[in-house]
């Protein structure tokens, strides 16, 4: 059973609808008791780093998430800001992250492309594989996904990066450390490729 954590951010229903169409059992987590029913979980995210952390703390799910990830070893997939809060901190705000990766979140540097590009990085872009992973099963290197962000996950340990994407600069688009996965793009907006990512996650 996939648990989609409802803490006030993200396209919760869109993700649940995809799993319903795939006939994969899922539940939107809206109580502490729901954590007992799941085998893995998804942490969606839209908006700012500080807002995500503060809402997660306010939801009172944070300790349960940590127990399920670190003690019960259940898989978790962070989406967009839901991934970014796995880091130490963000230049976007002042809150501390979860410290699950040796990483910080930084603003995308448009460098010499400022006249041609604008933030946020919004729309379709490709991902380039750095290593194979079951999350990428039946997805080809260079396939396109939908992004919407101005900050990126600056990962100090390159072994944690599964794929990269380029928007003026290269940044991690998929990360993994043990049972913790993160994706910068939005699978619920990425058509067939996004559906496949969510399906693959359910089978890990």
mmCIF file of C-alpha atoms in Angstrom, residues 9-107:
data_model
loop_
_atom_site.group_PDB
_atom_site.id
_atom_site.type_symbol
_atom_site.label_atom_id
_atom_site.label_comp_id
_atom_site.label_asym_id
_atom_site.label_seq_id
_atom_site.Cartn_x
_atom_site.Cartn_y
_atom_site.Cartn_z
ATOM 1 C CA UNK A 9 1.448 20.761 0.018
ATOM 2 C CA UNK A 10 1.445 19.032 -3.348
ATOM 3 C CA UNK A 11 -0.909 17.511 -5.865
ATOM 4 C CA UNK A 12 -2.115 14.784 -3.516
ATOM 5 C CA UNK A 13 -5.250 13.798 -5.414
ATOM 6 C CA UNK A 14 -3.515 13.758 -8.805
ATOM 7 C CA UNK A 15 -0.991 11.203 -7.524
ATOM 8 C CA UNK A 16 -3.729 9.100 -5.934
ATOM 9 C CA UNK A 17 -5.728 9.165 -9.179
ATOM 10 C CA UNK A 18 -2.742 7.805 -11.117
ATOM 11 C CA UNK A 19 -2.418 4.891 -8.710
ATOM 12 C CA UNK A 20 -6.157 4.266 -8.877
ATOM 13 C CA UNK A 21 -5.972 4.010 -12.675
ATOM 14 C CA UNK A 22 -3.030 1.619 -12.338
ATOM 15 C CA UNK A 23 -5.088 -0.399 -9.835
ATOM 16 C CA UNK A 24 -2.324 0.011 -7.255
ATOM 17 C CA UNK A 25 -3.552 0.267 -3.676
ATOM 18 C CA UNK A 26 -2.937 3.655 -2.143
ATOM 19 C CA UNK A 27 -4.129 5.827 0.712
ATOM 20 C CA UNK A 28 -3.918 9.540 1.397
ATOM 21 C CA UNK A 29 -2.358 9.779 4.861
ATOM 22 C CA UNK A 30 -4.478 12.059 7.019
ATOM 23 C CA UNK A 31 -3.921 10.509 10.445
ATOM 24 C CA UNK A 32 -1.138 8.913 12.461
ATOM 25 C CA UNK A 33 -2.964 5.582 12.265
ATOM 26 C CA UNK A 34 -2.655 5.576 8.463
ATOM 27 C CA UNK A 35 1.098 5.014 8.744
ATOM 28 C CA UNK A 36 0.410 1.501 10.045
ATOM 29 C CA UNK A 37 -1.341 0.579 6.779
ATOM 30 C CA UNK A 38 1.407 1.455 4.302
ATOM 31 C CA UNK A 39 4.491 -0.257 2.891
ATOM 32 C CA UNK A 40 6.000 2.876 1.305
ATOM 33 C CA UNK A 41 5.219 6.582 1.163
ATOM 34 C CA UNK A 42 5.300 9.660 -1.048
ATOM 35 C CA UNK A 43 6.068 13.168 0.209
ATOM 36 C CA UNK A 44 4.756 15.665 -2.370
ATOM 37 C CA UNK A 45 5.778 19.303 -2.394
ATOM 38 C CA UNK A 46 4.914 22.637 -3.993
ATOM 39 C CA UNK A 47 6.115 25.989 -2.713
ATOM 40 C CA UNK A 48 8.936 27.111 -0.446
ATOM 41 C CA UNK A 49 11.417 25.123 1.654
ATOM 42 C CA UNK A 50 10.494 26.794 4.947
ATOM 43 C CA UNK A 51 6.779 26.375 4.303
ATOM 44 C CA UNK A 52 7.238 22.647 3.641
ATOM 45 C CA UNK A 53 9.268 22.082 6.814
ATOM 46 C CA UNK A 54 6.905 24.142 8.974
ATOM 47 C CA UNK A 55 3.801 22.421 7.624
ATOM 48 C CA UNK A 56 5.404 19.014 8.148
ATOM 49 C CA UNK A 57 6.211 19.868 11.763
ATOM 50 C CA UNK A 58 2.718 21.277 12.286
ATOM 51 C CA UNK A 59 1.164 18.090 10.869
ATOM 52 C CA UNK A 60 2.879 16.084 13.645
ATOM 53 C CA UNK A 61 3.838 13.431 11.060
ATOM 54 C CA UNK A 62 7.560 14.151 11.071
ATOM 55 C CA UNK A 63 8.576 11.690 13.800
ATOM 56 C CA UNK A 64 6.376 8.976 12.298
ATOM 57 C CA UNK A 65 7.975 9.546 8.899
ATOM 58 C CA UNK A 66 11.436 9.215 10.457
ATOM 59 C CA UNK A 67 10.473 5.997 12.248
ATOM 60 C CA UNK A 68 9.009 4.491 9.077
ATOM 61 C CA UNK A 69 12.033 5.458 6.979
ATOM 62 C CA UNK A 70 14.921 4.768 9.350
ATOM 63 C CA UNK A 71 13.635 2.036 11.678
ATOM 64 C CA UNK A 72 11.039 0.231 9.577
ATOM 65 C CA UNK A 73 13.021 0.826 6.365
ATOM 66 C CA UNK A 74 10.015 1.751 4.266
ATOM 67 C CA UNK A 75 10.746 3.466 0.955
ATOM 68 C CA UNK A 76 9.977 7.171 0.619
ATOM 69 C CA UNK A 77 9.777 9.318 -2.521
ATOM 70 C CA UNK A 78 10.109 13.085 -2.134
ATOM 71 C CA UNK A 79 8.758 15.211 -4.990
ATOM 72 C CA UNK A 80 10.129 18.699 -5.791
ATOM 73 C CA UNK A 81 10.216 20.593 -2.450
ATOM 74 C CA UNK A 82 9.408 17.256 -0.807
ATOM 75 C CA UNK A 83 12.827 16.151 -2.074
ATOM 76 C CA UNK A 84 14.618 19.410 -1.290
ATOM 77 C CA UNK A 85 13.851 19.217 2.430
ATOM 78 C CA UNK A 86 15.942 16.005 2.583
ATOM 79 C CA UNK A 87 18.968 18.370 2.564
ATOM 80 C CA UNK A 88 20.680 20.334 5.373
ATOM 81 C CA UNK A 89 19.241 23.751 4.496
ATOM 82 C CA UNK A 90 18.161 26.051 1.679
ATOM 83 C CA UNK A 91 19.295 29.495 0.573
ATOM 84 C CA UNK A 92 15.574 30.119 0.037
ATOM 85 C CA UNK A 93 14.857 30.266 3.776
ATOM 86 C CA UNK A 94 16.096 29.835 7.334
ATOM 87 C CA UNK A 95 14.689 26.469 8.435
ATOM 88 C CA UNK A 96 16.816 23.362 8.865
ATOM 89 C CA UNK A 97 16.127 20.424 6.596
ATOM 90 C CA UNK A 98 15.952 16.740 7.516
ATOM 91 C CA UNK A 99 19.701 16.177 6.946
ATOM 92 C CA UNK A 100 19.126 12.878 5.133
ATOM 93 C CA UNK A 101 21.586 13.798 2.372
ATOM 94 C CA UNK A 102 24.852 15.699 2.443
ATOM 95 C CA UNK A 103 23.347 18.496 0.377
ATOM 96 C CA UNK A 104 22.141 22.084 0.423
ATOM 97 C CA UNK A 105 19.473 23.722 -1.714
ATOM 98 C CA UNK A 106 20.665 26.670 -3.791
ATOM 99 C CA UNK A 107 19.139 29.078 -6.282
#
